[in-house]
Tab-separated table of N, CA and C and ligand atoms in Angstrom:
chain	number	residue	atom	x	y	z
A	46	MET	N	102.724	101.718	74.721
A	46	MET	CA	101.734	102.051	75.761
A	46	MET	C	102.417	102.282	77.101
A	47	SER	N	103.253	101.309	77.484
A	47	SER	CA	103.888	101.463	78.799
A	47	SER	C	104.906	102.616	78.770
A	48	ASP	N	105.488	102.857	77.601
A	48	ASP	CA	106.395	103.995	77.478
A	48	ASP	C	105.650	105.302	77.701
A	49	ASN	N	104.446	105.377	77.130
A	49	ASN	CA	103.651	106.582	77.306
A	49	ASN	C	103.300	106.809	78.768
A	50	LEU	N	103.000	105.694	79.442
A	50	LEU	CA	102.658	105.789	80.852
A	50	LEU	C	103.871	106.285	81.645
A	51	ASP	N	105.044	105.743	81.317
A	51	ASP	CA	106.270	106.194	81.977
A	51	ASP	C	106.489	107.693	81.772
A	52	ASP	N	106.243	108.143	80.538
A	52	ASP	CA	106.393	109.573	80.241
A	52	ASP	C	105.427	110.402	81.086
A	53	LEU	N	104.188	109.905	81.152
A	53	LEU	CA	103.169	110.622	81.905
A	53	LEU	C	103.570	110.706	83.384
A	54	TYR	N	104.009	109.565	83.930
A	54	TYR	CA	104.419	109.527	85.327
A	54	TYR	C	105.582	110.475	85.577
A	55	ARG	N	106.541	110.482	84.621
A	55	ARG	CA	107.703	111.351	84.802
A	55	ARG	C	107.275	112.817	84.768
A	56	ASP	N	106.354	113.140	83.855
A	56	ASP	CA	105.864	114.520	83.770
A	56	ASP	C	105.202	114.948	85.081
A	57	ILE	N	104.390	114.050	85.655
A	57	ILE	CA	103.701	114.372	86.917
A	57	ILE	C	104.727	114.606	88.029
A	58	LEU	N	105.710	113.702	88.108
A	58	LEU	CA	106.755	113.842	89.137
A	58	LEU	C	107.503	115.165	88.978
A	59	MET	N	107.880	115.472	87.748
A	59	MET	CA	108.671	116.678	87.522
A	59	MET	C	107.862	117.941	87.816
A	60	GLU	N	106.565	117.867	87.541
A	60	GLU	CA	105.712	119.026	87.798
A	60	GLU	C	105.652	119.287	89.315
A	61	HIS	N	105.526	118.205	90.091
A	61	HIS	CA	105.498	118.355	91.553
A	61	HIS	C	106.857	118.819	92.079
A	62	TYR	N	107.916	118.333	91.431
A	62	TYR	CA	109.270	118.706	91.857
A	62	TYR	C	109.497	120.202	91.642
A	63	ARG	N	109.029	120.689	90.507
A	63	ARG	CA	109.256	122.107	90.191
A	63	ARG	C	108.370	123.031	91.005
A	64	PHE	N	107.148	122.585	91.257
A	64	PHE	CA	106.201	123.442	91.994
A	64	PHE	C	105.666	122.682	93.200
A	65	PRO	N	106.499	122.451	94.203
A	65	PRO	CA	106.052	121.622	95.344
A	65	PRO	C	104.889	122.274	96.097
A	66	ARG	N	103.883	121.462	96.396
A	66	ARG	CA	102.722	121.945	97.169
A	66	ARG	C	103.086	121.963	98.648
A	67	GLY	N	102.318	122.745	99.357
A	67	GLY	CA	102.458	122.753	100.818
A	67	GLY	C	103.669	123.513	101.327
A	68	HIS	N	104.282	124.310	100.448
A	68	HIS	CA	105.491	125.003	100.899
A	68	HIS	C	105.153	126.361	101.522
A	69	HIS	N	104.365	126.324	102.557
A	69	HIS	CA	104.016	127.558	103.264
A	69	HIS	C	103.876	127.203	104.742
A	70	HIS	N	104.327	128.080	105.608
A	70	HIS	CA	104.244	127.784	107.037
A	70	HIS	C	102.806	127.885	107.528
A	71	LEU	N	102.495	127.103	108.548
A	71	LEU	CA	101.139	127.078	109.090
A	71	LEU	C	101.026	128.023	110.271
A	72	GLU	N	99.839	128.525	110.465
A	72	GLU	CA	99.606	129.386	111.626
A	72	GLU	C	99.718	128.578	112.908
A	73	HIS	N	99.230	127.359	112.813
A	73	HIS	CA	99.204	126.502	113.989
A	73	HIS	C	99.595	125.083	113.590
A	74	GLU	N	100.559	124.493	114.300
A	74	GLU	CA	100.988	123.129	113.976
A	74	GLU	C	100.538	122.158	115.059
A	75	ASP	N	99.712	121.189	114.687
A	75	ASP	CA	99.297	120.158	115.641
A	75	ASP	C	100.233	118.964	115.597
A	76	ILE	N	100.788	118.740	114.433
A	76	ILE	CA	101.712	117.623	114.255
A	76	ILE	C	102.930	118.133	113.513
A	77	HIS	N	104.102	117.756	114.004
A	77	HIS	CA	105.330	118.216	113.357
A	77	HIS	C	106.353	117.083	113.401
A	78	ASN	N	107.022	116.869	112.310
A	78	ASN	CA	108.064	115.841	112.328
A	78	ASN	C	109.098	116.123	111.249
A	79	GLU	N	110.271	115.545	111.464
A	79	GLU	CA	111.331	115.661	110.477
A	79	GLU	C	111.838	114.270	110.144
A	80	GLY	N	112.321	114.100	108.931
A	80	GLY	CA	112.835	112.793	108.536
A	80	GLY	C	114.014	112.929	107.596
A	81	GLN	N	114.877	111.920	107.631
A	81	GLN	CA	116.039	111.904	106.736
A	81	GLN	C	116.138	110.558	106.029
A	82	ASN	N	116.655	110.620	104.850
A	82	ASN	CA	116.995	109.416	104.112
A	82	ASN	C	118.476	109.508	103.753
A	83	PRO	N	119.342	109.011	104.657
A	83	PRO	CA	120.792	109.198	104.490
A	83	PRO	C	121.334	108.567	103.206
A	84	THR	N	120.682	107.490	102.742
A	84	THR	CA	121.141	106.828	101.515
A	84	THR	C	121.240	107.809	100.359
A	85	CYS	N	120.295	108.746	100.337
A	85	CYS	CA	120.233	109.668	99.202
A	85	CYS	C	120.572	111.089	99.622
A	86	GLY	N	120.421	111.374	100.932
A	86	GLY	CA	120.660	112.734	101.416
A	86	GLY	C	119.400	113.585	101.459
A	87	ASP	N	118.239	112.940	101.337
A	87	ASP	CA	116.972	113.683	101.394
A	87	ASP	C	116.640	114.064	102.829
A	88	GLU	N	116.125	115.282	102.986
A	88	GLU	CA	115.676	115.726	104.306
A	88	GLU	C	114.307	116.346	104.162
A	89	ILE	N	113.433	116.002	105.113
A	89	ILE	CA	112.078	116.541	105.026
A	89	ILE	C	111.604	117.064	106.374
A	90	GLU	N	110.817	118.109	106.301
A	90	GLU	CA	110.167	118.645	107.489
A	90	GLU	C	108.703	118.786	107.108
A	91	LEU	N	107.823	118.275	107.958
A	91	LEU	CA	106.405	118.427	107.633
A	91	LEU	C	105.583	118.723	108.875
A	92	ALA	N	104.465	119.355	108.662
A	92	ALA	CA	103.579	119.709	109.761
A	92	ALA	C	102.136	119.683	109.281
A	93	LEU	N	101.241	119.338	110.214
A	93	LEU	CA	99.818	119.346	109.902
A	93	LEU	C	99.092	120.273	110.857
A	94	GLU	N	98.118	120.971	110.318
A	94	GLU	CA	97.175	121.691	111.161
A	94	GLU	C	95.868	120.914	111.092
A	95	LEU	N	95.323	120.585	112.261
A	95	LEU	CA	94.118	119.758	112.288
A	95	LEU	C	92.896	120.568	112.672
A	96	GLU	N	91.756	120.050	112.188
A	96	GLU	CA	90.474	120.571	112.635
A	96	GLU	C	89.698	119.348	113.067
A	97	GLY	N	89.659	119.094	114.363
A	97	GLY	CA	89.127	117.821	114.841
A	97	GLY	C	90.058	116.718	114.404
A	98	ASP	N	89.515	115.761	113.628
A	98	ASP	CA	90.322	114.636	113.170
A	98	ASP	C	90.673	114.784	111.689
A	99	ARG	N	90.479	115.978	111.176
A	99	ARG	CA	90.681	116.206	109.745
A	99	ARG	C	91.872	117.138	109.522
A	100	VAL	N	92.591	116.877	108.436
A	100	VAL	CA	93.747	117.714	108.099
A	100	VAL	C	93.256	119.010	107.464
A	101	LYS	N	93.511	120.115	108.168
A	101	LYS	CA	93.055	121.401	107.649
A	101	LYS	C	94.081	121.976	106.674
A	102	ASP	N	95.347	121.843	107.046
A	102	ASP	CA	96.398	122.362	106.167
A	102	ASP	C	97.693	121.571	106.384
A	103	VAL	N	98.541	121.625	105.396
A	103	VAL	CA	99.760	120.821	105.419
A	103	VAL	C	100.952	121.687	105.040
A	104	TYR	N	102.024	121.512	105.773
A	104	TYR	CA	103.286	122.157	105.415
A	104	TYR	C	104.314	121.072	105.116
A	105	VAL	N	104.947	121.164	103.972
A	105	VAL	CA	106.000	120.222	103.630
A	105	VAL	C	107.183	120.984	103.056
A	106	SER	N	108.341	120.730	103.617
A	106	SER	CA	109.559	121.288	103.057
A	106	SER	C	110.554	120.161	102.884
A	107	CYS	N	110.882	119.859	101.660
A	107	CYS	CA	111.779	118.737	101.395
A	107	CYS	C	112.978	119.210	100.589
A	108	MET	N	114.169	118.862	101.092
A	108	MET	CA	115.384	119.147	100.342
A	108	MET	C	115.972	117.806	99.936
A	109	GLY	N	115.957	117.530	98.665
A	109	GLY	CA	116.479	116.240	98.234
A	109	GLY	C	116.266	116.038	96.753
A	110	CYS	N	116.239	114.774	96.367
A	110	CYS	CA	116.121	114.437	94.951
A	110	CYS	C	114.687	114.663	94.461
A	111	ALA	N	114.525	114.574	93.155
A	111	ALA	CA	113.218	114.825	92.534
A	111	ALA	C	112.133	113.917	93.095
A	112	VAL	N	112.476	112.645	93.344
A	112	VAL	CA	111.469	111.694	93.810
A	112	VAL	C	110.977	112.052	95.214
A	113	SER	N	111.916	112.381	96.120
A	113	SER	CA	111.507	112.697	97.491
A	113	SER	C	110.706	114.004	97.537
A	114	VAL	N	111.120	114.985	96.765
A	114	VAL	CA	110.413	116.270	96.746
A	114	VAL	C	109.019	116.095	96.142
A	115	ALA	N	108.940	115.360	95.030
A	115	ALA	CA	107.642	115.143	94.377
A	115	ALA	C	106.699	114.367	95.288
A	116	SER	N	107.238	113.355	95.978
A	116	SER	CA	106.416	112.559	96.875
A	116	SER	C	105.879	113.413	98.025
A	117	GLY	N	106.727	114.279	98.581
A	117	GLY	CA	106.306	115.183	99.650
A	117	GLY	C	105.235	116.151	99.172
A	118	SER	N	105.403	116.629	97.956
A	118	SER	CA	104.430	117.549	97.379
A	118	SER	C	103.077	116.861	97.191
A	119	MET	N	103.114	115.616	96.723
A	119	MET	CA	101.875	114.852	96.545
A	119	MET	C	101.209	114.593	97.887
A	120	LEU	N	102.029	114.323	98.898
A	120	LEU	CA	101.500	114.117	100.249
A	120	LEU	C	100.726	115.353	100.693
A	121	ALA	N	101.321	116.527	100.470
A	121	ALA	CA	100.660	117.774	100.875
A	121	ALA	C	99.329	117.934	100.149
A	122	GLU	N	99.322	117.594	98.873
A	122	GLU	CA	98.114	117.761	98.068
A	122	GLU	C	97.030	116.776	98.477
A	123	VAL	N	97.438	115.524	98.662
A	123	VAL	CA	96.471	114.448	98.871
A	123	VAL	C	95.892	114.436	100.293
A	124	THR	N	96.704	114.793	101.291
A	124	THR	CA	96.241	114.646	102.673
A	124	THR	C	95.345	115.802	103.122
A	125	LYS	N	95.447	116.931	102.441
A	125	LYS	CA	94.644	118.090	102.841
A	125	LYS	C	93.156	117.777	102.718
A	126	GLY	N	92.429	117.984	103.819
A	126	GLY	CA	90.990	117.736	103.827
A	126	GLY	C	90.609	116.322	104.234
A	127	LYS	N	91.606	115.424	104.325
A	127	LYS	CA	91.318	114.039	104.695
A	127	LYS	C	91.310	113.883	106.224
A	128	THR	N	90.660	112.808	106.686
A	128	THR	CA	90.753	112.477	108.101
A	128	THR	C	92.076	111.746	108.331
A	129	LEU	N	92.507	111.673	109.573
A	129	LEU	CA	93.770	111.003	109.872
A	129	LEU	C	93.704	109.520	109.534
A	130	GLU	N	92.507	108.924	109.711
A	130	GLU	CA	92.327	107.514	109.329
A	130	GLU	C	92.556	107.335	107.837
A	131	GLU	N	91.993	108.247	107.044
A	131	GLU	CA	92.164	108.181	105.588
A	131	GLU	C	93.630	108.367	105.205
A	132	VAL	N	94.284	109.285	105.910
A	132	VAL	CA	95.698	109.555	105.637
A	132	VAL	C	96.531	108.291	105.876
A	133	LYS	N	96.232	107.602	106.973
A	133	LYS	CA	97.002	106.389	107.298
A	133	LYS	C	96.761	105.298	106.249
A	134	LYS	N	95.529	105.229	105.765
A	134	LYS	CA	95.184	104.248	104.738
A	134	LYS	C	95.953	104.539	103.446
A	135	ILE	N	96.004	105.811	103.084
A	135	ILE	CA	96.730	106.189	101.862
A	135	ILE	C	98.211	105.848	102.018
A	136	ALA	N	98.771	106.169	103.188
A	136	ALA	CA	100.189	105.888	103.435
A	136	ALA	C	100.471	104.388	103.306
A	137	ALA	N	99.559	103.558	103.837
A	137	ALA	CA	99.742	102.103	103.768
A	137	ALA	C	99.655	101.622	102.321
A	138	THR	N	98.768	102.258	101.551
A	138	THR	CA	98.608	101.875	100.148
A	138	THR	C	99.861	102.223	99.342
A	139	ILE	N	100.406	103.409	99.592
A	139	ILE	CA	101.635	103.835	98.901
A	139	ILE	C	102.757	102.850	99.210
A	140	LYS	N	102.854	102.504	100.494
A	140	LYS	CA	103.925	101.591	100.895
A	140	LYS	C	103.758	100.247	100.190
A	141	ALA	N	102.515	99.742	100.145
A	141	ALA	CA	102.246	98.479	99.469
A	141	ALA	C	102.607	98.570	97.990
A	142	MET	N	102.213	99.679	97.378
A	142	MET	CA	102.468	99.863	95.949
A	142	MET	C	103.977	99.842	95.664
A	143	LEU	N	104.755	100.473	96.530
A	143	LEU	CA	106.187	100.622	96.275
A	143	LEU	C	107.002	99.405	96.689
A	144	THR	N	106.429	98.586	97.575
A	144	THR	CA	107.179	97.413	98.007
A	144	THR	C	106.655	96.144	97.340
A	145	GLY	N	105.760	96.322	96.361
A	145	GLY	CA	105.313	95.197	95.554
A	145	GLY	C	104.230	94.349	96.188
A	146	GLU	N	103.600	94.873	97.254
A	146	GLU	CA	102.485	94.135	97.851
A	146	GLU	C	101.202	94.471	97.101
A	147	ALA	N	100.164	93.709	97.384
A	147	ALA	CA	98.885	93.942	96.714
A	147	ALA	C	98.294	95.289	97.141
A	148	VAL	N	97.835	96.037	96.161
A	148	VAL	CA	97.193	97.317	96.427
A	148	VAL	C	95.686	97.133	96.263
A	149	PRO	N	94.894	97.631	97.235
A	149	PRO	CA	93.443	97.501	97.115
A	149	PRO	C	92.964	98.055	95.778
A	150	LYS	N	92.062	97.327	95.121
A	150	LYS	CA	91.620	97.738	93.782
A	150	LYS	C	90.881	99.067	93.803
A	151	ASP	N	90.220	99.360	94.918
A	151	ASP	CA	89.421	100.581	94.950
A	151	ASP	C	90.242	101.804	95.381
A	152	ALA	N	91.552	101.598	95.549
A	152	ALA	CA	92.395	102.709	95.989
A	152	ALA	C	92.449	103.800	94.918
A	153	ASP	N	92.066	105.006	95.289
A	153	ASP	CA	92.135	106.128	94.360
A	153	ASP	C	93.324	106.989	94.749
A	154	LEU	N	94.395	106.841	94.018
A	154	LEU	CA	95.644	107.480	94.419
A	154	LEU	C	95.918	108.791	93.693
A	155	GLY	N	95.172	109.064	92.653
A	155	GLY	CA	95.401	110.296	91.902
A	155	GLY	C	96.831	110.368	91.395
A	156	ASP	N	97.468	111.520	91.569
A	156	ASP	CA	98.853	111.709	91.102
A	156	ASP	C	99.823	110.713	91.732
A	157	LEU	N	99.459	110.207	92.922
A	157	LEU	CA	100.368	109.299	93.629
A	157	LEU	C	100.673	108.038	92.827
A	158	GLU	N	99.765	107.700	91.931
A	158	GLU	CA	99.962	106.565	91.041
A	158	GLU	C	101.299	106.722	90.295
A	159	ALA	N	101.679	107.961	90.055
A	159	ALA	CA	102.918	108.239	89.309
A	159	ALA	C	104.150	107.713	90.046
A	160	LEU	N	104.013	107.526	91.371
A	160	LEU	CA	105.148	107.015	92.149
A	160	LEU	C	105.382	105.523	91.897
A	161	SER	N	104.380	104.857	91.318
A	161	SER	CA	104.504	103.411	91.127
A	161	SER	C	105.686	103.071	90.217
A	162	GLY	N	106.048	103.996	89.318
A	162	GLY	CA	107.195	103.759	88.444
A	162	GLY	C	108.494	103.617	89.212
A	163	VAL	N	108.515	104.167	90.437
A	163	VAL	CA	109.727	104.183	91.251
A	163	VAL	C	110.130	102.779	91.708
A	164	LYS	N	109.155	101.885	91.821
A	164	LYS	CA	109.486	100.549	92.364
A	164	LYS	C	110.464	99.783	91.484
A	165	LYS	N	110.620	100.233	90.240
A	165	LYS	CA	111.616	99.621	89.358
A	165	LYS	C	113.040	99.993	89.788
A	166	PHE	N	113.137	101.020	90.638
A	166	PHE	CA	114.448	101.490	91.092
A	166	PHE	C	114.505	101.413	92.609
A	167	PRO	N	114.898	100.244	93.151
A	167	PRO	CA	114.837	100.003	94.608
A	167	PRO	C	115.502	101.101	95.441
A	168	VAL	N	116.574	101.695	94.922
A	168	VAL	CA	117.257	102.752	95.662
A	168	VAL	C	116.339	103.957	95.881
A	169	ARG	N	115.436	104.154	94.921
A	169	ARG	CA	114.562	105.328	94.973
A	169	ARG	C	113.314	105.109	95.842
A	170	VAL	N	113.046	103.851	96.205
A	170	VAL	CA	111.836	103.571	96.975
A	170	VAL	C	111.862	104.313	98.314
A	171	LYS	N	113.033	104.335	98.938
A	171	LYS	CA	113.171	105.056	100.212
A	171	LYS	C	112.898	106.543	100.035
A	172	CYS	N	113.334	107.080	98.916
A	172	CYS	CA	113.098	108.501	98.613
A	172	CYS	C	111.596	108.764	98.539
A	173	ALA	N	110.896	107.865	97.846
A	173	ALA	CA	109.459	108.044	97.652
A	173	ALA	C	108.693	107.852	98.958
A	174	LEU	N	109.230	107.010	99.843
A	174	LEU	CA	108.518	106.700	101.096
A	174	LEU	C	108.849	107.664	102.233
A	175	LEU	N	109.917	108.432	102.074
A	175	LEU	CA	110.388	109.271	103.180
A	175	LEU	C	109.285	110.150	103.786
A	176	SER	N	108.583	110.896	102.940
A	176	SER	CA	107.556	111.809	103.457
A	176	SER	C	106.452	111.034	104.174
A	177	TRP	N	106.079	109.875	103.594
A	177	TRP	CA	104.975	109.098	104.178
A	177	TRP	C	105.372	108.460	105.496
A	178	THR	N	106.600	107.933	105.548
A	178	THR	CA	107.075	107.318	106.793
A	178	THR	C	107.175	108.375	107.888
A	179	THR	N	107.681	109.542	107.524
A	179	THR	CA	107.815	110.636	108.491
A	179	THR	C	106.455	111.035	109.048
A	180	LEU	N	105.461	111.074	108.182
A	180	LEU	CA	104.110	111.442	108.614
A	180	LEU	C	103.501	110.360	109.506
A	181	VAL	N	103.618	109.109	109.073
A	181	VAL	CA	103.021	108.007	109.844
A	181	VAL	C	103.661	107.910	111.231
A	182	ASN	N	104.984	108.080	111.292
A	182	ASN	CA	105.659	108.062	112.597
A	182	ASN	C	105.105	109.143	113.516
A	183	ALA	N	104.858	110.307	112.958
A	183	ALA	CA	104.318	111.413	113.753
A	183	ALA	C	102.909	111.094	114.242
A	184	LEU	N	102.119	110.478	113.373
A	184	LEU	CA	100.741	110.136	113.753
A	184	LEU	C	100.733	109.067	114.840
A	185	GLU	N	101.642	108.089	114.692
A	185	GLU	CA	101.709	107.022	115.695
A	185	GLU	C	102.170	107.556	117.045
A	186	ALA	N	103.128	108.455	117.024
A	186	ALA	CA	103.610	109.060	118.270
A	186	ALA	C	102.478	109.826	118.949
A	187	ARG	N	101.678	110.492	118.124
A	187	ARG	CA	100.569	111.271	118.652
A	187	ARG	C	99.526	110.353	119.287
A	188	GLU	N	99.263	109.209	118.628
A	188	GLU	CA	98.299	108.258	119.183
A	188	GLU	C	98.779	107.684	120.508
A	189	LYS	N	100.074	107.407	120.583
A	189	LYS	CA	100.621	106.887	121.835
A	189	LYS	C	100.454	107.899	122.945
A	190	GLY	N	100.655	109.156	122.599
A	190	GLY	CA	100.467	110.244	123.564
A	190	GLY	C	99.037	110.280	124.059
A	191	LYS	N	98.126	110.001	123.131
A	191	LYS	CA	96.702	110.008	123.441
A	191	LYS	C	96.360	108.890	124.416
A	192	GLU	N	96.966	107.694	124.144
A	192	GLU	CA	96.683	106.558	125.002
A	192	GLU	C	97.105	106.824	126.443
A	193	LYS	N	98.197	107.550	126.559
A	193	LYS	CA	98.702	107.859	127.904
A	193	LYS	C	97.762	108.816	128.636
A	194	ALA	N	97.186	109.728	127.881
A	194	ALA	CA	96.387	110.788	128.507
A	194	ALA	C	95.279	110.279	129.419
A	195	PRO	N	94.434	109.302	128.969
A	195	PRO	CA	93.364	108.847	129.855
A	195	PRO	C	93.893	108.248	131.157
A	196	SER	N	95.017	107.499	131.096
A	196	SER	CA	95.521	106.840	132.296
A	196	SER	C	96.014	107.869	133.314
A	197	THR	N	96.509	109.001	132.826
A	197	THR	CA	96.967	110.019	133.773
A	197	THR	C	95.785	110.718	134.451
A	198	THR	N	94.659	110.839	133.747
A	198	THR	CA	93.504	111.489	134.355
A	198	THR	C	92.790	110.553	135.329
A	199	GLU	N	93.044	109.219	135.163
A	199	GLU	CA	92.393	108.263	136.041
A	199	GLU	C	92.880	108.374	137.479
A	200	GLN	N	94.095	108.829	137.653
A	200	GLN	CA	94.690	108.838	139.002
A	200	GLN	C	93.963	109.770	139.965
B	168	ZN	ZN1	116.263	110.735	97.213
């Protein structure tokens, strides 16, 4: 049973690796960030186009191992159409799943569940988290920028 699950997870990862989603440039980028995982040599560039607080489109370009590319591809697939709050929740869930913390039972991860097999290989956890960490850092930087904005208008 668990072997079959491993096979299924590997198939999902390889499918994303071969046909990465989000590999198209956006007309307009509201959020842009780059990230590296020197341990493995993975490099990622990602961008979001927003419509209000919702992700309208996603660009992901990842050069690296199968795990980092597949994870980036899943990020592009899963975050499209979500609100930024939902995106942050998913990112936190992925991180919990990969670092062995409790994952909320109602979490619907779809293909991302396939990344759970990676936690057996600690070296690969960074590869799987690279795209998510890069995205969360960009979102946090954007929020900090937002916090500053009201104080500047107060003057
Ligand atoms: Zn890697």
